[in-house]
Short mmCIF file of C-alpha atoms in Angstrom, two decimals:
data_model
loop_
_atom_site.label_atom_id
_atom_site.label_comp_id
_atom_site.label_asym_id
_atom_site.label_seq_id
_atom_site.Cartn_x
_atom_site.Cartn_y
_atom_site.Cartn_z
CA UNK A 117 44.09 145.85 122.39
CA UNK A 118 41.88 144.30 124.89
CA UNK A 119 43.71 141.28 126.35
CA UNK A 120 40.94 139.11 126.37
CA UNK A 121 40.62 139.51 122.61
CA UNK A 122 44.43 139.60 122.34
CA UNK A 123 44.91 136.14 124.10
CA UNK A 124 41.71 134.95 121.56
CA UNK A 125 43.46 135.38 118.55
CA UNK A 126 46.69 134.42 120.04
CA UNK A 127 45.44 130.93 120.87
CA UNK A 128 43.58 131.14 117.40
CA UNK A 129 46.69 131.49 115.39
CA UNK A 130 48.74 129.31 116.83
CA UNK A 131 46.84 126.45 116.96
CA UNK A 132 46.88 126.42 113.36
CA UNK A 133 42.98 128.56 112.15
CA UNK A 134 43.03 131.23 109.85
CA UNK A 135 42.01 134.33 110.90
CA UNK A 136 39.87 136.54 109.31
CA UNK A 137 41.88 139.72 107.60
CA UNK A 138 40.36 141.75 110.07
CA UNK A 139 41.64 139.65 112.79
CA UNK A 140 44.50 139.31 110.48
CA UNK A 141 44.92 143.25 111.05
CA UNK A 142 44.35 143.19 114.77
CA UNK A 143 46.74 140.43 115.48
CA UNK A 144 49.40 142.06 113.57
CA UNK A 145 49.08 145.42 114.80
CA UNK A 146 49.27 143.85 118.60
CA UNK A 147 52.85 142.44 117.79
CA UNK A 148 53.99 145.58 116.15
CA UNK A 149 53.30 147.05 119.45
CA UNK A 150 54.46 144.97 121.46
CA UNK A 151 57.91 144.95 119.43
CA UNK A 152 58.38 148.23 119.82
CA UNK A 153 57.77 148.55 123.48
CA UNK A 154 59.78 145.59 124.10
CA UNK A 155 62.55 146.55 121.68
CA UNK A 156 62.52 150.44 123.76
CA UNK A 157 62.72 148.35 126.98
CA UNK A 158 65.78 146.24 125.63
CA UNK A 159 67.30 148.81 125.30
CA UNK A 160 66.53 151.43 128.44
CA UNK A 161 66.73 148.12 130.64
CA UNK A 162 69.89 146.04 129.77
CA UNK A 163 69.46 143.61 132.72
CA UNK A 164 66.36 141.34 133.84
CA UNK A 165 64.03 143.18 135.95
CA UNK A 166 61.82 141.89 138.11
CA UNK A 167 58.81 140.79 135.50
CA UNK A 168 61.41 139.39 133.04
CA UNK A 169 62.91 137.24 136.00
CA UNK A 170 59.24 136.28 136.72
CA UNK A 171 58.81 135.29 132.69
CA UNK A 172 61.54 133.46 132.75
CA UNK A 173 60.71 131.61 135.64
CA UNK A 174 57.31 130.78 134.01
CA UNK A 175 59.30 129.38 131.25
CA UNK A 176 61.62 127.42 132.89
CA UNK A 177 58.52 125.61 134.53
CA UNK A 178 56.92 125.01 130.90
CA UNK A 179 60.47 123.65 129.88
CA UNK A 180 60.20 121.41 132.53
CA UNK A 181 56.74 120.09 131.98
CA UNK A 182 57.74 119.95 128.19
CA UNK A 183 60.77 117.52 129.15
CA UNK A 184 58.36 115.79 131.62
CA UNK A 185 55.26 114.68 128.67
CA UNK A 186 55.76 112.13 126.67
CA UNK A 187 56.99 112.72 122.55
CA UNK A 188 55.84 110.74 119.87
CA UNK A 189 56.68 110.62 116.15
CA UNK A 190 57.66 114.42 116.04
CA UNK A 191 54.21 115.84 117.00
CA UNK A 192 55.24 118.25 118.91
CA UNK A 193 52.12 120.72 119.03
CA UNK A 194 51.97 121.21 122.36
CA UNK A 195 55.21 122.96 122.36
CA UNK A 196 53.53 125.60 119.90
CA UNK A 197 50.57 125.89 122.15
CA UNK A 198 53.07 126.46 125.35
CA UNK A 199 54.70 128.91 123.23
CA UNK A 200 51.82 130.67 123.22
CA UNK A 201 50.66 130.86 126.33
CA UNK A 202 54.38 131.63 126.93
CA UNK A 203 54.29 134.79 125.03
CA UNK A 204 51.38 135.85 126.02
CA UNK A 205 52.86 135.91 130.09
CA UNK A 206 55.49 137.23 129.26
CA UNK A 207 53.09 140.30 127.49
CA UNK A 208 51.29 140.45 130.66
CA UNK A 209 54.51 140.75 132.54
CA UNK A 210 55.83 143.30 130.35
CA UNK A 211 58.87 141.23 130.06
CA UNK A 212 61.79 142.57 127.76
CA UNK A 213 60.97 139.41 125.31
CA UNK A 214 59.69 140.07 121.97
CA UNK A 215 58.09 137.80 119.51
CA UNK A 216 58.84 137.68 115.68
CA UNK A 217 56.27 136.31 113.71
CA UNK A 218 57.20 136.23 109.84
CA UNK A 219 53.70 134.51 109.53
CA UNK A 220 52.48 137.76 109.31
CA UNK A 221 54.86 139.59 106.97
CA UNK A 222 53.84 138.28 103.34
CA UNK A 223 53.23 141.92 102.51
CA UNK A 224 56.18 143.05 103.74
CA UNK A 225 58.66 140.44 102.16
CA UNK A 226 61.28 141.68 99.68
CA UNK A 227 60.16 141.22 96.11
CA UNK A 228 59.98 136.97 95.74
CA UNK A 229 62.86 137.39 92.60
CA UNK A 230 65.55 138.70 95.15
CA UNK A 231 63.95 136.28 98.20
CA UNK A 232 65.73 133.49 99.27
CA UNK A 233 64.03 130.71 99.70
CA UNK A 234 64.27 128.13 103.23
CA UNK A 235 65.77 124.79 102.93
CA UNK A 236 63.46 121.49 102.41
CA UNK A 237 63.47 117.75 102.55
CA UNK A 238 67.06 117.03 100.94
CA UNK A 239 69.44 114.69 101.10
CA UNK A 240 71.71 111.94 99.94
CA UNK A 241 71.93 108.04 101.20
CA UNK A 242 75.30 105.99 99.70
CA UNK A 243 74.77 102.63 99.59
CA UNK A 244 76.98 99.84 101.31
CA UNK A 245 78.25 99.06 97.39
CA UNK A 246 79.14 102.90 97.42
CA UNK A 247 76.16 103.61 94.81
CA UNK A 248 74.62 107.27 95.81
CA UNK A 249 70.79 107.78 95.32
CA UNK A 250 69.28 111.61 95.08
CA UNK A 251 66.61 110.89 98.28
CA UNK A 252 64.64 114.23 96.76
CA UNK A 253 65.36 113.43 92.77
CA UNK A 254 63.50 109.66 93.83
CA UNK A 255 60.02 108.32 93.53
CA UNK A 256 58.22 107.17 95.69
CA UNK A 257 58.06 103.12 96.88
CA UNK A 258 61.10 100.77 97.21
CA UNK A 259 64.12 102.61 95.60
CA UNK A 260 67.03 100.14 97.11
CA UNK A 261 67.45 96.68 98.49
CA UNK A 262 70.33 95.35 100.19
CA UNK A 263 70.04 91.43 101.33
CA UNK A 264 66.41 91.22 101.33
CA UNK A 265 66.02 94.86 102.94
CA UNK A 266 63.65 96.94 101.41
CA UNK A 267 64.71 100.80 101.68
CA UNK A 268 61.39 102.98 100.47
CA UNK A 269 60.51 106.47 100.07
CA UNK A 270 56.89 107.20 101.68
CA UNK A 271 54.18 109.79 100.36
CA UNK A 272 55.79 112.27 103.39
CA UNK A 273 59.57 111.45 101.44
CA UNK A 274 61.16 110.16 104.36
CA UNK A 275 62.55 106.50 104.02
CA UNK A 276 62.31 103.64 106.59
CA UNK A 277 63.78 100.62 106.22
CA UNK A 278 61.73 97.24 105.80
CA UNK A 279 63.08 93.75 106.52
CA UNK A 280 60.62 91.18 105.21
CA UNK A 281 61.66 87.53 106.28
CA UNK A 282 64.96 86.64 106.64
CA UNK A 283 67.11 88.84 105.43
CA UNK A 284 70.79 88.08 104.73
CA UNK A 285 73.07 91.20 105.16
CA UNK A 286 76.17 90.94 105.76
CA UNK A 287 77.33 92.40 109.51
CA UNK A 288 79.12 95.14 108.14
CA UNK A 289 77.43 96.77 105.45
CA UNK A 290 76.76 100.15 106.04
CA UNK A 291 74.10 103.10 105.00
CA UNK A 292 74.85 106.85 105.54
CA UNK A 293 72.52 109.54 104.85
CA UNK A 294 73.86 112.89 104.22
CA UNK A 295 72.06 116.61 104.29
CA UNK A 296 74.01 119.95 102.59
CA UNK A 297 73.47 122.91 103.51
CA UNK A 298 69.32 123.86 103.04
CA UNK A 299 68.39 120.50 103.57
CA UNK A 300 66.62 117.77 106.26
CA UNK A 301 65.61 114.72 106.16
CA UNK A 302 63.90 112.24 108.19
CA UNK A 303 64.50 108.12 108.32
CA UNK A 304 63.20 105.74 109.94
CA UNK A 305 66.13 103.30 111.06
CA UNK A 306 66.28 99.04 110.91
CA UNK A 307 65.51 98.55 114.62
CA UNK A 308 62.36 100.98 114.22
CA UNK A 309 63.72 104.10 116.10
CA UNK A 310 63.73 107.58 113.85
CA UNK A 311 66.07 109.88 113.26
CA UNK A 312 65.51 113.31 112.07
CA UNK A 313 68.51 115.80 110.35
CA UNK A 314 69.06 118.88 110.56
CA UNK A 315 71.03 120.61 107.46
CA UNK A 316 74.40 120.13 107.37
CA UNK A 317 74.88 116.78 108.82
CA UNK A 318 75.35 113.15 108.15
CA UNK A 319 74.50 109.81 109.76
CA UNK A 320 75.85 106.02 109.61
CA UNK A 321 74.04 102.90 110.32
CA UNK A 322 73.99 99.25 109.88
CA UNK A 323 71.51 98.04 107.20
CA UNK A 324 70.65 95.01 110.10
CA UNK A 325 71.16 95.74 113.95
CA UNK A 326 73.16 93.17 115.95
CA UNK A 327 71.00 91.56 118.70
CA UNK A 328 74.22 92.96 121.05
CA UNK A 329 74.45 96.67 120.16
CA UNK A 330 73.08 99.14 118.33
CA UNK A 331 75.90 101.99 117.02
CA UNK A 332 75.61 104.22 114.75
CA UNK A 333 77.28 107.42 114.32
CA UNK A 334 76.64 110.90 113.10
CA UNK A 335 77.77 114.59 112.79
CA UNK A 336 76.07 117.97 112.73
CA UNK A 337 72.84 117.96 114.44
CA UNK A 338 69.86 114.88 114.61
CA UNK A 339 66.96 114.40 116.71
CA UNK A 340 66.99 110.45 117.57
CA UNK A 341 63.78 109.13 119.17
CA UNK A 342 64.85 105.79 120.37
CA UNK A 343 62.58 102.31 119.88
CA UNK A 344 63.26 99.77 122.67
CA UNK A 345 64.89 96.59 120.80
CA UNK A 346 64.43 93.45 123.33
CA UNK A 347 67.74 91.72 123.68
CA UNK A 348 67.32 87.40 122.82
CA UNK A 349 65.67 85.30 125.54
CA UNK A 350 63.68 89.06 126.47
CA UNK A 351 66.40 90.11 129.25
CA UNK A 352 66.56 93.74 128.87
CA UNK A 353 66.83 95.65 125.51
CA UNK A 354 69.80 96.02 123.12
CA UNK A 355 71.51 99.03 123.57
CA UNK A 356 71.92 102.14 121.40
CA UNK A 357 75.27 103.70 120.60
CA UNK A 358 75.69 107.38 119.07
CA UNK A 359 79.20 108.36 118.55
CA UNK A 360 80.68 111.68 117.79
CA UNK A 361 83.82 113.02 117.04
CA UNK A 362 84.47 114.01 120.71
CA UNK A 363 81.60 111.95 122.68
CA UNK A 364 79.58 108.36 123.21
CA UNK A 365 75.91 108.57 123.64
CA UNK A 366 74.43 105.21 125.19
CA UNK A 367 70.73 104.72 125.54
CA UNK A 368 67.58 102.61 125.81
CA UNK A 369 64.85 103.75 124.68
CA UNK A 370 64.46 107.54 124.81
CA UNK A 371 63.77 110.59 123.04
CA UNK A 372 66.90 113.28 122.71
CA UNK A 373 68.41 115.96 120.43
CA UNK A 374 72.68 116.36 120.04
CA UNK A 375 74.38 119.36 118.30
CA UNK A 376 77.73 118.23 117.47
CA UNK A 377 78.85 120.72 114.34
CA UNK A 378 82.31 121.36 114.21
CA UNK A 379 82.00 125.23 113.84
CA UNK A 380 80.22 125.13 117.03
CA UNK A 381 81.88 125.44 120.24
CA UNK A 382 80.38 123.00 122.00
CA UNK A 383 78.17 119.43 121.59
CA UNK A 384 75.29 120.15 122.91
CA UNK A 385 73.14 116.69 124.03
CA UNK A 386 69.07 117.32 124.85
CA UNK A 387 67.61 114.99 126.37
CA UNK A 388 63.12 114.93 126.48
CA UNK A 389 62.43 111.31 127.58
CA UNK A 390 64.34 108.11 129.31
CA UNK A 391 67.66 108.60 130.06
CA UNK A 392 71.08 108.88 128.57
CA UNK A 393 74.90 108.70 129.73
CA UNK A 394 77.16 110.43 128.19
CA UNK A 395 81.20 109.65 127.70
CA UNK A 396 83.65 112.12 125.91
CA UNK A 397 86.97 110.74 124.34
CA UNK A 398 88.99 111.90 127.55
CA UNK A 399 87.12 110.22 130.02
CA UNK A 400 84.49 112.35 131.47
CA UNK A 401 80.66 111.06 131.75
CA UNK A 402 77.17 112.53 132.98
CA UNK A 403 73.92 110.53 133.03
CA UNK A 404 71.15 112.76 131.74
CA UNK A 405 67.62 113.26 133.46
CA UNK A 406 64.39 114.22 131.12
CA UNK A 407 64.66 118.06 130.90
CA UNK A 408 68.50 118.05 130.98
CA UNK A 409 71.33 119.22 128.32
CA UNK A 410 74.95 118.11 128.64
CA UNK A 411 77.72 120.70 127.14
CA UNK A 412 80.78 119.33 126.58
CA UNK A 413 83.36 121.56 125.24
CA UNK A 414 87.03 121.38 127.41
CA UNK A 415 84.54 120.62 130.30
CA UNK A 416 82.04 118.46 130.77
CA UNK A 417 78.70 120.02 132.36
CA UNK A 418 75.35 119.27 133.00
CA UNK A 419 72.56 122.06 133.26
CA UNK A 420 68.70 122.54 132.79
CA UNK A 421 67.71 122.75 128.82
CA UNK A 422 65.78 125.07 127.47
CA UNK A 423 63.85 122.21 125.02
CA UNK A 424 61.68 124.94 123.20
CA UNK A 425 64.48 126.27 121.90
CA UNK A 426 66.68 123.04 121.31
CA UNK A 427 64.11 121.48 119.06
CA UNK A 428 62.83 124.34 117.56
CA UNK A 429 64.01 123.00 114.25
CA UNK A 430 62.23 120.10 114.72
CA UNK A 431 59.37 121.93 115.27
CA UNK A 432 60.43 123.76 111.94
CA UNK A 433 61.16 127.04 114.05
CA UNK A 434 64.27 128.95 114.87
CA UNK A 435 63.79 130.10 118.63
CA UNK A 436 66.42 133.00 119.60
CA UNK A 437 66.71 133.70 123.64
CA UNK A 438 69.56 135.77 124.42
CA UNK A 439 71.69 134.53 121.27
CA UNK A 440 74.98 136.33 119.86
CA UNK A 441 74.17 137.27 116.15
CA UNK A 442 77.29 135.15 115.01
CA UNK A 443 75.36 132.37 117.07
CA UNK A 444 72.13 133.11 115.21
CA UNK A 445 73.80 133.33 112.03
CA UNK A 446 75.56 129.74 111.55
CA UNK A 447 72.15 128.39 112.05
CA UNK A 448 70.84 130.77 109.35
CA UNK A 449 73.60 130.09 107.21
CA UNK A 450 73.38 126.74 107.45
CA UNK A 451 69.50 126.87 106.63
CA UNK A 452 69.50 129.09 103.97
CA UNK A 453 72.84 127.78 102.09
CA UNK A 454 74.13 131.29 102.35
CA UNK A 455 77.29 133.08 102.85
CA UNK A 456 77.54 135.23 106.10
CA UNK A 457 79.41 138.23 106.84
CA UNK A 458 79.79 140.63 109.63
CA UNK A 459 82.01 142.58 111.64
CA UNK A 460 83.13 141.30 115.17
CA UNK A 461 81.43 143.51 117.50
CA UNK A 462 77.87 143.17 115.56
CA UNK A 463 78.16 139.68 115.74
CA UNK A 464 78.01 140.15 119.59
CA UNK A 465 75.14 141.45 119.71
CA UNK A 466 72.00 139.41 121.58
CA UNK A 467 69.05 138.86 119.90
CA UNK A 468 65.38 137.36 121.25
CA UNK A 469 62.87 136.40 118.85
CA UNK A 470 61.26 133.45 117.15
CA UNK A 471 61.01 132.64 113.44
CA UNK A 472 59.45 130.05 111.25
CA UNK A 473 62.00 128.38 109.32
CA UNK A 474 59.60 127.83 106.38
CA UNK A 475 59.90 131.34 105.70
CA UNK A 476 62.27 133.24 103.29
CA UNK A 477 65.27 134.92 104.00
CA UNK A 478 63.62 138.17 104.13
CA UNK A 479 62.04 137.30 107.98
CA UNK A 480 65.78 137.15 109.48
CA UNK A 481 66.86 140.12 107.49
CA UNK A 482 63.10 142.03 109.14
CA UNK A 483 64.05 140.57 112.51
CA UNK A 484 67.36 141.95 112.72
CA UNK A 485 67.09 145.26 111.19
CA UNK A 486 63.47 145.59 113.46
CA UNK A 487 66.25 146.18 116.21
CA UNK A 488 67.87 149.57 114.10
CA UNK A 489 71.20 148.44 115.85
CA UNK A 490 72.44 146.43 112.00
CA UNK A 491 71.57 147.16 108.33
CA UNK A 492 71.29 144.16 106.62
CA UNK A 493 72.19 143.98 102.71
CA UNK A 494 72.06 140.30 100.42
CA UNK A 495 73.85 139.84 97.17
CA UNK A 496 73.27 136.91 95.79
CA UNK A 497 73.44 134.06 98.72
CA UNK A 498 75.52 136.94 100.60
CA UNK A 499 74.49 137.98 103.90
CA UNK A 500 75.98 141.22 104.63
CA UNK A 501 75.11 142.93 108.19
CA UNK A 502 76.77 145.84 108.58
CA UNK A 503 76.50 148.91 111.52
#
């Protein structure tokens, strides 16, 4: 295809119009070319050549810029529009890099009775009594208050927190919302600030901030975007505490992703606005720049973040750049409340691709067996990847 007309319905698709199902056609047969050229170059050319070093060059600039803009409220379509220009460079480039677009698969999907279907808004919040309310099982409007603060379910069913007057809460009561496995859920916090989970994860907080600190703690993964709270008499704002099991997260007012499940083997902290420092339980500490990630495993270290690919959930994507299968495959499993099962030297395999995480099962199992390294089998909510 023409790249003019290739990099037209490129930018057409992904900032959100429908295409025509001749364009439809066109776009799809593009990527199934590109795929296989790029899947034949993966494997004739194990390590970067010169135009993939140049691609990823490109994208470590976008990264950068990315980490440099300013994030508000979750929007974040300008990532999808750098992804795009992003793929389409590195198709220029002839870069080993291949895009997976399950978008364009409905025909293809397995039959919608053996499908399995992504996770969704989900979760539960327990109560500072200990009562536990069903956050997707309740309507919309007010469905808690604790000492004059309102909790309440929008029309988008995420819940914020509203404290009308003078509300009297005592200093220790407590809220924790909780996602399983194929679930999310967004909240908007006391003090303002929002806090997005991912499945899989959990997160504590005072029904009333102290006009001291703000602490709250949380495990698996959540996207925090930070509001400034001024401190009494306007000197400076309160700060913000996020504890893990291995690490202290202090901030202002900032924008930032952390990774801290356990089955992972490391906590990975984003950061895309302000600043951060970071403290783990033995004593190390790192103050984060806009654009950086902090891993903290036995060590400590600081190094440029790819922030496509870190929020991709947020951006309800999975982004795959070089990943292990058995990397790929947690996150999957975690999504999709399935079972995973492989054998050791498939799950070392390396996988680059991106995926829409609204779509069902079947787009993994067409992105991994699209490689004809793995067969891919599911029984039930078994996934089953075998040689």
């Amino acid at each position: 295809m023409d790249n003019d007309i290739f990099r037209k319905l490129l930018e057409k698709h992904a900032s959100g119009q429908t295409l025509s199902p001749e364009e439809a056609v066109q776009l799809r047969q593009a990527y199934d070319q590109l795929l296989k050229e790029e899947l034949t170059a993966t494997v004739e050319e194990p390590s970067p050549g010169k135009d993939e070093q140049r691609g990823i060059a490109i994208r470590q600039r976008i990264n950068q810029s990315i980490a440099d803009r300013r994030t508000k409220r979750f929007r974040f379509d300008h990532i999808r529009r750098i992804a795009a220009v992003l793929l389409l460079g590195f198709t220029l480039l002839a870069a080993t890099y291949w895009l997976w677009t399950a978008k364009m698969n409905n025909n293809d999907q397995l039959a919608k009775q053996e499908d399995i279907l992504p996770g969704e808004n989900k979760a539960r919040l327990t109560l500072a009594d200990g009562s536990v309310i069903s956050l997707n099982d309740a309507q919309k409007g007010t469905i808690a208050t604790q000492g004059g603060v309102h909790i309440e379910k929008d029309a988008d069913d995420n819940i914020r927190y509203n404290a009308g007057g003078n509300p009297k809460v005592m200093p220790s009561a407590a809220n924790t919302i909780a996602t399983p496995n194929g679930g999310q859920y967004r909240v908007t916090l006391p003090d303002g600030s929002i806090a997005m989970l991912n499945a899989a994860s959990s997160l504590s907080y005072p029904v009333q901030f102290s006009d001291k600190e703000r602490r709250v703690k949380m495990t698996g993964e959540v996207y925090f975007e930070i509001e400034k709270m001024p401190m009494p008499g306007g000197k400076g704002n309160v700060p913000f505490f996020v504890e893990t099991a291995e690490q202290e997260v202090q901030v202002l007012g900032t924008h930032f992703n952390i990774n801290a499940y356990d089955n992972e083997i490391a906590i990975r902290t984003t950061l895309v606005e302000g600043s951060v420092k970071i403290k783990s339980n033995d004593g190390q500490s790192a103050l984060l720049k806009p654009g950086q990630q902090a891993v903290l495993a036995k060590q400590l270290i600081v190094q440029q973040a790819d922030i496509e690919q870190q929020l991709a959930w947020v951006n309800s994507d999975f982004v795959f750049r070089g990943e292990t299968l058995e990397t790929i495959l947690r996150q999957v499993a975690r999504w999709y409340d399935i079972e995973v099962e492989y054998p050791p030297h498939i799950g070392k395999m390396r996988f680059n691709g991106m995926v829409s995480r609204s779509q069902p099962l079947s787009a993994i199992v067409k992105m991994i067996q699209s490689t004809k390294k793995a067969t891919v089998t599911v029984k039930k909510r078994r996934f089953i990847v075998t040689d």
